[in-house]
Coordinates of N, CA, C and O in Angstrom, one line a residue:
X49 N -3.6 18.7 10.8 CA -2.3 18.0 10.9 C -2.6 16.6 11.5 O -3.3 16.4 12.5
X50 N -1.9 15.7 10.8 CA -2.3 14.2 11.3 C -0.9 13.8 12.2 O 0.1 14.1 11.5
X51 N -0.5 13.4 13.1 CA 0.9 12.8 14.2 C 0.2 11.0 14.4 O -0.9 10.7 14.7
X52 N 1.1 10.5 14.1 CA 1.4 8.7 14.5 C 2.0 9.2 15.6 O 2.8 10.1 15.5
X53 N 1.5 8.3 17.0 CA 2.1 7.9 18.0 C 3.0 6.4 18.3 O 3.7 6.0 19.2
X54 N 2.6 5.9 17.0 CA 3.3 4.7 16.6 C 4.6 4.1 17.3 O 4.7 3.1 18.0
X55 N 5.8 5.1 16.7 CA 6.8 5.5 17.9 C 7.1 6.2 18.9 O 8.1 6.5 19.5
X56 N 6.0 6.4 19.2 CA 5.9 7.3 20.7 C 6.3 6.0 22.1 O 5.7 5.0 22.1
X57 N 6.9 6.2 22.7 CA 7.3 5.7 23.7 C 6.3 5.6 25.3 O 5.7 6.6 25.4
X58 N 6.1 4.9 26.3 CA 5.4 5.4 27.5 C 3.4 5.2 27.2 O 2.6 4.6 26.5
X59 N 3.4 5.9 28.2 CA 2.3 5.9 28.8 C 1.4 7.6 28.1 O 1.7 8.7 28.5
X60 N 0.5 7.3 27.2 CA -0.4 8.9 27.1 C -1.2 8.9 27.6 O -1.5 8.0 28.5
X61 N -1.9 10.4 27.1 CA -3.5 10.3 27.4 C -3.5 11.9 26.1 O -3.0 13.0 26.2
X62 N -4.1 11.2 24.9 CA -5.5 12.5 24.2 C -5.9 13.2 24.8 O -6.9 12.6 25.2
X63 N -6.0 14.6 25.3 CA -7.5 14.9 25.8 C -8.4 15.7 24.5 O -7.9 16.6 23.8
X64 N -9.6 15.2 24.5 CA -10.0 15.0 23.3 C -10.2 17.0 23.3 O -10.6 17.7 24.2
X65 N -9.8 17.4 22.2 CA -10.2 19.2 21.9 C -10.0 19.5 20.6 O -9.3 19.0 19.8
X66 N -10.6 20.3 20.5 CA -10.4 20.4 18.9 C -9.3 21.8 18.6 O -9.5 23.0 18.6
X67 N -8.3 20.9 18.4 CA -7.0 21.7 18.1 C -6.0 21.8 16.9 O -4.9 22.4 16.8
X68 N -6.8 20.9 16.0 CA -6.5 21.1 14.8 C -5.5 20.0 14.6 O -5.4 19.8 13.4
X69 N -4.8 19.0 15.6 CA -4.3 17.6 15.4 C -4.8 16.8 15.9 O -5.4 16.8 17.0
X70 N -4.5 15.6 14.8 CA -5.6 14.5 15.3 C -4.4 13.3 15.2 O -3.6 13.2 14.2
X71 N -4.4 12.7 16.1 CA -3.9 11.6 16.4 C -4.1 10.5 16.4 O -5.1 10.1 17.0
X72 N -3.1 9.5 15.7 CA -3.4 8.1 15.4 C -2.4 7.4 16.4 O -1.6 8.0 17.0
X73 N -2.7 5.9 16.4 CA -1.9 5.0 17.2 C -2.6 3.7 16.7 O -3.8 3.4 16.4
X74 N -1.5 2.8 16.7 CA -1.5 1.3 16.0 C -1.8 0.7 17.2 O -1.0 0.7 18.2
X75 N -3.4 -0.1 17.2 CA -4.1 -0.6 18.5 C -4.7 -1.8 18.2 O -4.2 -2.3 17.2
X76 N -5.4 -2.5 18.7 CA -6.0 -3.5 18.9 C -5.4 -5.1 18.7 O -6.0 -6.2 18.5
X77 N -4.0 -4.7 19.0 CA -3.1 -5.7 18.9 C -3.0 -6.7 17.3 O -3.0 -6.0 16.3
X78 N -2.9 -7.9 17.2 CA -2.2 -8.0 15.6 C -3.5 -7.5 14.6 O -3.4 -7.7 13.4
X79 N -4.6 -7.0 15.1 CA -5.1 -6.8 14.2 C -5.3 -4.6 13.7 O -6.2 -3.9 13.2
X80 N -3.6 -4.4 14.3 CA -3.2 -3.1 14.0 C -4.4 -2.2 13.1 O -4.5 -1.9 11.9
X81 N -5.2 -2.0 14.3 CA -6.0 -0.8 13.9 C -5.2 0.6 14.3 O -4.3 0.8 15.0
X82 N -6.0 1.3 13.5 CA -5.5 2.5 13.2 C -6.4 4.2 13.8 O -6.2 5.4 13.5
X83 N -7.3 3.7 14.7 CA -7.8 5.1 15.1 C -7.6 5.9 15.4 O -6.7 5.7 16.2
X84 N -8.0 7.4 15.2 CA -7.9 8.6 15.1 C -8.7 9.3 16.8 O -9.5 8.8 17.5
X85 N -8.2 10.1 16.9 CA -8.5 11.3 17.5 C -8.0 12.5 17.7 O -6.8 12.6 17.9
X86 N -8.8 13.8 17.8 CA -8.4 15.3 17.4 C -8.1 15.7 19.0 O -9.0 15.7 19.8
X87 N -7.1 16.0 19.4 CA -7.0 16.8 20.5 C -5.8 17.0 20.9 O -5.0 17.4 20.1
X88 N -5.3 16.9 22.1 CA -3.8 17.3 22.8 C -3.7 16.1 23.8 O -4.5 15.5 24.6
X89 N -2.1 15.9 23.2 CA -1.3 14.8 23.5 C -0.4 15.0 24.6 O 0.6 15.6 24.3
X90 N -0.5 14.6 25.9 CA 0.5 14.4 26.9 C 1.0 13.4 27.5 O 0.2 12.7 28.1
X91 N 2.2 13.1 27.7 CA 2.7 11.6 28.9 C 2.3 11.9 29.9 O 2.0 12.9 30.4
X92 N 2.2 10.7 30.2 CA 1.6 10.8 31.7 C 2.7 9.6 32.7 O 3.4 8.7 32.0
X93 N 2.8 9.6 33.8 CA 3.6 8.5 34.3 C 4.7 8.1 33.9 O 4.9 7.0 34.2
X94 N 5.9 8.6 33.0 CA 6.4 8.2 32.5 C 7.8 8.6 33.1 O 8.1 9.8 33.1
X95 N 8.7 7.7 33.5 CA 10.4 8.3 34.1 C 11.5 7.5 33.1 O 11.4 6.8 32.1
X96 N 12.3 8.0 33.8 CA 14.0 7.4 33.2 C 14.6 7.4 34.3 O 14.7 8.4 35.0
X97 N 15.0 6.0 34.7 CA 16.1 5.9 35.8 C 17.5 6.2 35.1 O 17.8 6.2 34.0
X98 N 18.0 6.4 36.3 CA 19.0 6.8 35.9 C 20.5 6.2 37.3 O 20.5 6.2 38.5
X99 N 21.4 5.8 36.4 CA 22.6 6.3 35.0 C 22.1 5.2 34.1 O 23.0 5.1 33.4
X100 N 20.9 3.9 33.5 CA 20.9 3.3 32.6 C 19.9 3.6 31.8 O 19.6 2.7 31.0
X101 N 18.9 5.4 31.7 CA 18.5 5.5 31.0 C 17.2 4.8 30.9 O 16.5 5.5 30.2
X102 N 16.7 3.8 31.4 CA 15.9 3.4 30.7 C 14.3 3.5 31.2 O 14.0 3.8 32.3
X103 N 13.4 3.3 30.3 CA 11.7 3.9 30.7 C 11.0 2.7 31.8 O 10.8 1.4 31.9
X104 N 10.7 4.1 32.7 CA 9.9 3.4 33.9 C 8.4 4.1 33.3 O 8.2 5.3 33.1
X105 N 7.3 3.0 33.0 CA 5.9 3.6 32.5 C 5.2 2.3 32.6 O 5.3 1.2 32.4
X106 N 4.5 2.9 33.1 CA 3.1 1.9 32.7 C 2.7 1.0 31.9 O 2.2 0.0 32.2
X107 N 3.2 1.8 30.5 CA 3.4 0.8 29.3 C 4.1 -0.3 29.6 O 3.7 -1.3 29.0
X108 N 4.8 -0.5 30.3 CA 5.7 -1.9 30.0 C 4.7 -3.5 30.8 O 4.9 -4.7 30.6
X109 N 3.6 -2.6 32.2 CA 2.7 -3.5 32.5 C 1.3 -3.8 31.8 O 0.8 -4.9 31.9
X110 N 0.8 -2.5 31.1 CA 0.6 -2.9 29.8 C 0.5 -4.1 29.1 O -0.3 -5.0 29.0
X111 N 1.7 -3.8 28.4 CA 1.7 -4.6 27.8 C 2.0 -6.4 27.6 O 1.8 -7.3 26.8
X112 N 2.6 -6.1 29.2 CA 2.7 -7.5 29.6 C 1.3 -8.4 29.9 O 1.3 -9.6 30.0
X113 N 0.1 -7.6 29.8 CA -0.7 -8.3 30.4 C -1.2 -8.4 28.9 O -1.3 -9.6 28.6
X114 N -1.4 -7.5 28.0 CA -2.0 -7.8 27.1 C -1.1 -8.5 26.0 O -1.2 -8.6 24.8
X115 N -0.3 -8.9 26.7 CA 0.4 -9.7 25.5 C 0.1 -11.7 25.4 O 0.7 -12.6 24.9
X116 N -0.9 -11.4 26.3 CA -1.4 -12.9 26.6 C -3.0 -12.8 25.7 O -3.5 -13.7 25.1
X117 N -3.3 -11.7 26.0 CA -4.3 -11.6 24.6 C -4.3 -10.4 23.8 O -4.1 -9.2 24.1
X118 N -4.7 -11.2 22.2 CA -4.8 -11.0 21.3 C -6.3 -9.8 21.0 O -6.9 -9.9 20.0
X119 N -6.5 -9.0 21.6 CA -7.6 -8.3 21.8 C -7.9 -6.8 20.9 O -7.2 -5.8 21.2
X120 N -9.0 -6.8 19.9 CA -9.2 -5.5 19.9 C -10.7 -4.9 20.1 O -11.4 -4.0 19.5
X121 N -10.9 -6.0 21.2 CA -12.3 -5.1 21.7 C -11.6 -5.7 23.6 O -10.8 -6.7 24.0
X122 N -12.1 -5.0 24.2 CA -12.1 -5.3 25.6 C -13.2 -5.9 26.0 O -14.3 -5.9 25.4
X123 N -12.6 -6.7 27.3 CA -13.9 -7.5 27.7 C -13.7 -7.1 29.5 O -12.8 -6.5 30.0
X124 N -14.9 -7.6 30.4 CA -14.4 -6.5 32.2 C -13.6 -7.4 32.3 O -14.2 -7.7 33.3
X125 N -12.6 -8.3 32.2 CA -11.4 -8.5 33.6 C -10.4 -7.8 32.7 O -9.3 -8.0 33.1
X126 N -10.4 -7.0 31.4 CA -9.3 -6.2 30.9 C -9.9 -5.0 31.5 O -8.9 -4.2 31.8
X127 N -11.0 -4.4 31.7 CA -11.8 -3.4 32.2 C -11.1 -3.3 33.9 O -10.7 -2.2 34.4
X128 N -11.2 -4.4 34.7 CA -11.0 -4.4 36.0 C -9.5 -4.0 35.4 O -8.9 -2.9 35.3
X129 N -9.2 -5.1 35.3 CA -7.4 -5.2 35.4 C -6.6 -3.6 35.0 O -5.6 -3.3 35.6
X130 N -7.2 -2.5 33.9 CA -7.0 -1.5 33.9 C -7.0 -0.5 34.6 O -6.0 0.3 34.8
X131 N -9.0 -0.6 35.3 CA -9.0 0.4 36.5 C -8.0 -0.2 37.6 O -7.3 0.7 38.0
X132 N -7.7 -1.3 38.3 CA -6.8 -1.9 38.4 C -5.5 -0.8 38.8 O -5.2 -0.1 39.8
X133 N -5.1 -0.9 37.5 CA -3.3 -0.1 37.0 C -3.7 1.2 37.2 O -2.9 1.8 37.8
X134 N -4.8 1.8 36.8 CA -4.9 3.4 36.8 C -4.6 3.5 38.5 O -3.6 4.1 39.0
X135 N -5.7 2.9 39.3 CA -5.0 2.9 40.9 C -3.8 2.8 41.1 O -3.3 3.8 41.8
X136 N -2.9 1.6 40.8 CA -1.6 1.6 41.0 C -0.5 2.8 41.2 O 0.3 3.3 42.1
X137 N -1.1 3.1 39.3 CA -0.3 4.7 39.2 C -1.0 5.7 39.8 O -0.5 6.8 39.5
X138 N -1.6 5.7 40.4 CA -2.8 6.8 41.2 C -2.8 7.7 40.1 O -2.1 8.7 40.0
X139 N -3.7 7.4 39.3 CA -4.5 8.1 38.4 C -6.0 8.2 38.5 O -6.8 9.1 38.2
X140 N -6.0 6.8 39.3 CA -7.6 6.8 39.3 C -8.6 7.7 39.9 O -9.8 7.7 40.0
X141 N -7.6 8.5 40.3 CA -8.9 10.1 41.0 C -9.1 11.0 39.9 O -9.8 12.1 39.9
X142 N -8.3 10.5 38.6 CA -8.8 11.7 37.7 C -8.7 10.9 36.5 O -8.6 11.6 35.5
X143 N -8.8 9.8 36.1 CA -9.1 9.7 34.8 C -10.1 8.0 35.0 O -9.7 7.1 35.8
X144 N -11.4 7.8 34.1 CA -11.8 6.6 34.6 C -12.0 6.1 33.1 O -12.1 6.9 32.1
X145 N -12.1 4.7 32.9 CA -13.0 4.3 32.0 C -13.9 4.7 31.5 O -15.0 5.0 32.1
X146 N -13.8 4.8 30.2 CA -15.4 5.2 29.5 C -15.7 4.0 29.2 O -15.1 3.3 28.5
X147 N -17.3 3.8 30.0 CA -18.0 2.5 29.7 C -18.7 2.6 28.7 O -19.3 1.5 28.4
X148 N -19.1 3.7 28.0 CA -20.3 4.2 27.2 C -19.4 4.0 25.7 O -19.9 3.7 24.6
X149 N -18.3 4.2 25.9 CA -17.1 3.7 24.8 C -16.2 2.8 24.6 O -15.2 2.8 23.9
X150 N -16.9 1.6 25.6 CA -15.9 0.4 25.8 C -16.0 -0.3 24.4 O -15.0 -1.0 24.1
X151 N -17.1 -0.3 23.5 CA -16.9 -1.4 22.2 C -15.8 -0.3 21.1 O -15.5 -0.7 20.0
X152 N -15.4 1.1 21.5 CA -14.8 1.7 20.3 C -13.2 1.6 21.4 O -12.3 2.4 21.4
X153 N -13.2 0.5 22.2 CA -11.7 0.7 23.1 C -11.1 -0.8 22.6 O -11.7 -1.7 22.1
X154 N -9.5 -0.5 23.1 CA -9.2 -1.8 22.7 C -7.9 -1.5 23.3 O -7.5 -0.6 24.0
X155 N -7.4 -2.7 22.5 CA -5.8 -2.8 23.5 C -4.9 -1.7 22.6 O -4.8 -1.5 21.4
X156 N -4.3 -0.7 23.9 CA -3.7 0.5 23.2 C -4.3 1.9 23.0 O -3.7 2.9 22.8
X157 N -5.4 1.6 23.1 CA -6.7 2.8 22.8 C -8.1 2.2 23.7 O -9.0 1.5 23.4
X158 N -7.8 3.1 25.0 CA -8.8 3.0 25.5 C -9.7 4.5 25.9 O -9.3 5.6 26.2
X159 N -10.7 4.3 25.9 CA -11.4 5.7 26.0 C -11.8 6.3 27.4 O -12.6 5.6 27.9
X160 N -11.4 7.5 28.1 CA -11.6 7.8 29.1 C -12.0 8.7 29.2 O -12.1 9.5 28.2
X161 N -12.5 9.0 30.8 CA -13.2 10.4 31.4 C -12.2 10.8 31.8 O -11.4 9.9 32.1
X162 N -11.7 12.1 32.0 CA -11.0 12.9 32.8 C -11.8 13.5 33.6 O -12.5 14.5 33.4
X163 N -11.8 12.7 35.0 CA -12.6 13.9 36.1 C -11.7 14.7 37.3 O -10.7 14.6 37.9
X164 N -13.0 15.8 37.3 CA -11.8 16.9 38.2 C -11.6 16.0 39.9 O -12.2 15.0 40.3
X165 N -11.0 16.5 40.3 CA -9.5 15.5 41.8 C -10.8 16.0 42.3 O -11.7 16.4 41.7
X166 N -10.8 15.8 43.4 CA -11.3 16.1 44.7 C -10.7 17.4 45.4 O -11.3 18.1 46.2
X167 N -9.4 17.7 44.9 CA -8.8 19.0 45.4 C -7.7 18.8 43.9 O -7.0 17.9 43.5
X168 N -8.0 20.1 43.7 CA -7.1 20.5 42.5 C -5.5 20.9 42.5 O -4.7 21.2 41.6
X169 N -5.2 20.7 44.4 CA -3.6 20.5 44.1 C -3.4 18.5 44.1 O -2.4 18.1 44.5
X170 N -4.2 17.8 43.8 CA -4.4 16.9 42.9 C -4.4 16.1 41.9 O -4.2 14.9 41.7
X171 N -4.8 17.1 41.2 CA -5.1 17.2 39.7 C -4.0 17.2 38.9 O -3.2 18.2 39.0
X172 N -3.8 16.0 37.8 CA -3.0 16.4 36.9 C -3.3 17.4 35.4 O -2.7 17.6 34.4
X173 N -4.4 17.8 35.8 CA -5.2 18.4 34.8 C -5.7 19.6 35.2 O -6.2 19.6 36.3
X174 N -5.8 20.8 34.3 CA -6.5 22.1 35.4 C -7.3 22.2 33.9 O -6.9 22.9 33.0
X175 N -8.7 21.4 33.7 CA -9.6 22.1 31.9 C -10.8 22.9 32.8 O -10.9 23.1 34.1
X176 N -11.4 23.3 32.0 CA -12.3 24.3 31.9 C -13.6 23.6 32.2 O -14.7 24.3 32.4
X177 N -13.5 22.2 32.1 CA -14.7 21.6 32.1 C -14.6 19.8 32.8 O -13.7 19.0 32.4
X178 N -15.4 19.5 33.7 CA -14.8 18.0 33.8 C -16.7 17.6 33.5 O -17.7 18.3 33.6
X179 N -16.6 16.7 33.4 CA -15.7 14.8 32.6 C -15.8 15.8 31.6 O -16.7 16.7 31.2
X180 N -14.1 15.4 31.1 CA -13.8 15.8 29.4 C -13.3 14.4 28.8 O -12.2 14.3 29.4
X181 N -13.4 13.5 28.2 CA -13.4 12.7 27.1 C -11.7 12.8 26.7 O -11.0 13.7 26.2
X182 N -11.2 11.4 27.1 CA -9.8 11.4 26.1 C -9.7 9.8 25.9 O -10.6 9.1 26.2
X183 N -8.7 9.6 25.4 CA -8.0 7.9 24.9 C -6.3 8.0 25.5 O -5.4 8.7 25.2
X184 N -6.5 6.8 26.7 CA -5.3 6.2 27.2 C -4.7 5.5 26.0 O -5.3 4.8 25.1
X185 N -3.2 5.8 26.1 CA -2.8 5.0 25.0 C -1.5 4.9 25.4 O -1.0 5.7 26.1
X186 N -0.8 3.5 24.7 CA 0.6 3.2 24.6 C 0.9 2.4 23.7 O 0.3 2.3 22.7
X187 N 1.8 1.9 23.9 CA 2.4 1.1 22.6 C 1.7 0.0 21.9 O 0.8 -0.4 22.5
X188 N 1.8 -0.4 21.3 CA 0.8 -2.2 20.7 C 1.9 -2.8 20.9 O 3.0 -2.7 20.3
X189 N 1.6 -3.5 21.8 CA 2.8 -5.2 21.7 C 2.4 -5.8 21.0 O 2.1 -6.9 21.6
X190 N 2.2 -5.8 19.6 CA 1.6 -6.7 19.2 C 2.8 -7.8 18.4 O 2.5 -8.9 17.8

């Protein structure tokens, strides 16, 4: 089974498994690549204030930053500026940069480690195995 996250809303994360869907998302900004990956799809960071409804996520700083460049390879001050945001959202104790995958990353699809917390009432993740391999992803402003 193939899923477009195309119109998916917020802030993901893939974690890469083989579960029989593979997921695409429109990335690397106007030059709308199209990569794939097989595994399980969750939001992450993602709210609704309320009474106006509307999305509090990551995506929207995202995209603000990459909307100044046109990128579908990353270069380090999009690298910094990321690990950066994962701090912000305090993610950064469990999900890092894959640097060994930074030329298959780009704006929208970037490739990460999932590592286990330091204490697992921490963890937004309870897998069977850490570093497990996924792709941060959100919308293309392109």
């Amino acid at each position: 089974m193939r899923l477009s996250l195309h119109e998916s809303a917020g802030l993901g994360l893939i974690i890469a498994h083989p579960s029989g869907v593979i997921y695409s998302n429109q990335a690397g900004g106007t030059a709308c690549r199209q990569p794939e990956q097989e595994g399980i799809y969750i939001p992450i960071r993602n709210d609704i204030s309320v009474p106006d409804g509307k999305l509090l996520s990551p995506e929207h700083e995202l995209n603000a930053y990459f909307s100044t460049r046109d990128t579908d390879r990353l270069c380090e001050s999009d690298i910094t500026y990321l690990s950066t945001a994962l701090a912000r959202y305090r993610l950064d104790h469990c999900i890092q940069i894959d640097l060994a995958r930074l030329n298959d990353s780009m704006q929208a699809w970037v490739y990460v480690l999932i590592t286990q917390a330091e204490s697992q009432n921490h963890s937004l993740f309870n897998l069977s195995s850490y570093p497990q391999g996924g792709v941060l992803v959100w919308g293309n402003g392109d």
